[in-house]
Amino acid sequence: MSEGQAGHANFVLPLLRPGMRVLAVGCVPRRGRGDGRLVASLGTATHPLHVVGLDTNVDGLRAARRASELAAVSTTDFAASRASELAVRSESFDVVYAHAVLDRVPEPAVVLAEFARVLTPGGLLALSTPDWGRTRVKPRTANVDAALRGWSMLRRREGGDPAAGRHVEDWVRQAGFRDIRSRARFHGGADYRQLARTIESELGEALRGSGESMDPQLASAARSAWMWVRGGQGEVSQCWVETVAVR
């Protein structure tokens, strides 16, 4: 759905210094098995640097570990862990980087408290958080609008916030971080029809799981996504809010 997690981490790379320990939370793409490029890009940014990638997708972590080994990036490790309960010691990392995490969790404050816990005093928090409300889709047909509305409704019902990017700076401030810098960046190059397929798939999964109590709004949105997939090519420029703060 985007140019890839590794590209989204570019704003973090200038912050890294030799000897740092970096925690990459949510290091596996939402769909697919993951290729390890995010952790590898961080792990090779400077030397020596130790990067630990955490995610709940065990299969994706396994694939990312293999890819990292094939690329001979020896300064990376991977482990399964929820963002709300990080399986690492307190004050053990100099940088925490999280891509597309806060929009998927029901309690961002809990996750941010965990990020603060594992950072050393003066450590850096770096977040890449989407704001789907500002995503630019061309052509933006009636089917596209209906599919996006239904998908956003589904995400909210599941406890996430597809517009998390517009709130992230306030959340970080409330979590006690300081020296907060935040900016919106539009990432182009996403596959128009692949975005439609992803939305169609997620809506379809939700409908199949609902049994006889099928939601007519989600069903209508799924039909619109189906039409979007078959409606030709287009362009997507997704809005990501890049936030850096000090613990």
Short mmCIF file of N, CA, C and O in Angstrom, two decimals, residues 8 11 97-104 126-132 134 161-168 171 183 185 238-243:
data_model
loop_
_atom_site.label_atom_id
_atom_site.label_comp_id
_atom_site.label_asym_id
_atom_site.label_seq_id
_atom_site.Cartn_x
_atom_site.Cartn_y
_atom_site.Cartn_z
N HIS A 8 9.91 4.73 4.60
CA HIS A 8 9.27 5.56 5.61
C HIS A 8 10.21 5.87 6.77
O HIS A 8 9.96 6.79 7.53
N PHE A 11 13.48 9.46 7.68
CA PHE A 11 13.63 10.60 8.58
C PHE A 11 14.31 10.21 9.88
O PHE A 11 14.80 11.07 10.62
N TYR A 97 11.50 3.32 17.30
CA TYR A 97 10.85 3.71 16.05
C TYR A 97 9.64 2.83 15.83
O TYR A 97 9.72 1.60 15.94
N ALA A 98 8.49 3.45 15.53
CA ALA A 98 7.27 2.70 15.29
C ALA A 98 6.60 3.22 14.02
O ALA A 98 6.28 4.40 13.93
N HIS A 99 6.39 2.32 13.08
CA HIS A 99 5.75 2.66 11.81
C HIS A 99 4.37 2.01 11.76
O HIS A 99 4.23 0.80 11.94
N ALA A 100 3.31 2.83 11.54
CA ALA A 100 1.95 2.32 11.40
C ALA A 100 1.54 1.46 12.58
O ALA A 100 1.00 0.36 12.42
N VAL A 101 1.77 1.98 13.78
CA VAL A 101 1.40 1.25 15.01
C VAL A 101 0.26 1.95 15.74
O VAL A 101 -0.74 1.33 16.08
N LEU A 102 0.38 3.24 15.96
CA LEU A 102 -0.60 3.93 16.80
C LEU A 102 -1.99 4.00 16.18
O LEU A 102 -2.98 4.18 16.89
N ASP A 103 -2.09 3.86 14.87
CA ASP A 103 -3.40 3.87 14.23
C ASP A 103 -4.13 2.55 14.36
O ASP A 103 -5.32 2.44 14.06
N ARG A 104 -3.43 1.52 14.85
CA ARG A 104 -4.00 0.17 14.92
C ARG A 104 -4.31 -0.28 16.35
O ARG A 104 -4.80 -1.38 16.54
N ALA A 126 10.62 8.04 17.65
CA ALA A 126 10.37 8.39 16.25
C ALA A 126 9.16 7.60 15.77
O ALA A 126 9.15 6.37 15.82
N LEU A 127 8.14 8.31 15.32
CA LEU A 127 6.88 7.69 14.91
C LEU A 127 6.53 8.06 13.48
O LEU A 127 6.69 9.22 13.08
N SER A 128 6.02 7.10 12.74
CA SER A 128 5.48 7.34 11.41
C SER A 128 4.03 6.86 11.44
O SER A 128 3.77 5.66 11.52
N THR A 129 3.09 7.81 11.41
CA THR A 129 1.69 7.51 11.69
C THR A 129 0.81 8.03 10.56
O THR A 129 0.91 9.20 10.19
N PRO A 130 -0.08 7.21 10.01
CA PRO A 130 -0.89 7.66 8.88
C PRO A 130 -2.06 8.53 9.29
O PRO A 130 -2.60 8.41 10.39
N ASP A 131 -2.46 9.39 8.38
CA ASP A 131 -3.72 10.13 8.50
C ASP A 131 -4.47 9.87 7.20
O ASP A 131 -4.28 10.55 6.19
N TRP A 132 -5.32 8.85 7.23
CA TRP A 132 -6.01 8.45 6.01
C TRP A 132 -7.00 9.50 5.54
O TRP A 132 -7.39 9.51 4.36
N ARG A 134 -6.39 12.46 4.98
CA ARG A 134 -5.70 13.37 4.05
C ARG A 134 -5.07 12.65 2.86
O ARG A 134 -4.35 13.28 2.07
N ASP A 161 -7.67 3.95 14.81
CA ASP A 161 -8.03 5.30 14.39
C ASP A 161 -7.31 5.60 13.09
O ASP A 161 -6.11 5.89 13.08
N PRO A 162 -8.00 5.51 11.94
CA PRO A 162 -7.33 5.74 10.66
C PRO A 162 -6.83 7.17 10.49
O PRO A 162 -6.04 7.43 9.59
N ALA A 163 -7.27 8.09 11.33
CA ALA A 163 -6.79 9.48 11.28
C ALA A 163 -5.84 9.77 12.44
O ALA A 163 -5.69 10.91 12.86
N ALA A 164 -5.16 8.74 12.94
CA ALA A 164 -4.30 8.89 14.12
C ALA A 164 -3.21 9.94 13.92
O ALA A 164 -2.80 10.61 14.87
N GLY A 165 -2.76 10.11 12.68
CA GLY A 165 -1.67 11.06 12.43
C GLY A 165 -1.98 12.47 12.88
O GLY A 165 -1.08 13.19 13.32
N ARG A 166 -3.23 12.87 12.81
CA ARG A 166 -3.57 14.25 13.20
C ARG A 166 -3.63 14.42 14.72
O ARG A 166 -3.70 15.54 15.22
N HIS A 167 -3.61 13.32 15.47
CA HIS A 167 -3.67 13.38 16.93
C HIS A 167 -2.35 13.03 17.61
O HIS A 167 -2.21 13.21 18.81
N VAL A 168 -1.40 12.50 16.83
CA VAL A 168 -0.24 11.86 17.44
C VAL A 168 0.60 12.85 18.26
O VAL A 168 1.13 12.50 19.32
N TRP A 171 -0.93 13.20 21.63
CA TRP A 171 -0.74 11.96 22.40
C TRP A 171 0.67 11.88 22.97
O TRP A 171 0.87 11.50 24.12
N ARG A 183 5.81 16.64 11.45
CA ARG A 183 5.48 17.17 10.13
C ARG A 183 4.77 16.11 9.31
O ARG A 183 4.98 14.90 9.48
N ARG A 185 4.09 14.28 5.74
CA ARG A 185 4.77 14.01 4.47
C ARG A 185 3.89 13.11 3.62
O ARG A 185 3.31 12.14 4.12
N GLN A 238 -0.21 8.88 0.06
CA GLN A 238 -0.68 8.71 1.42
C GLN A 238 0.01 9.68 2.38
O GLN A 238 1.20 9.93 2.28
N CYS A 239 -0.78 10.23 3.31
CA CYS A 239 -0.26 11.19 4.28
C CYS A 239 0.26 10.45 5.51
O CYS A 239 -0.48 9.71 6.17
N TRP A 240 1.53 10.67 5.81
CA TRP A 240 2.16 10.11 7.02
C TRP A 240 2.69 11.27 7.86
O TRP A 240 3.32 12.19 7.33
N VAL A 241 2.44 11.21 9.14
CA VAL A 241 2.93 12.23 10.06
C VAL A 241 4.18 11.68 10.76
O VAL A 241 4.11 10.65 11.44
N GLU A 242 5.30 12.35 10.55
CA GLU A 242 6.58 11.95 11.14
C GLU A 242 6.82 12.76 12.40
O GLU A 242 6.87 13.99 12.36
N THR A 243 6.98 12.08 13.51
CA THR A 243 7.10 12.73 14.82
C THR A 243 8.36 12.26 15.51
O THR A 243 8.62 11.06 15.58
#
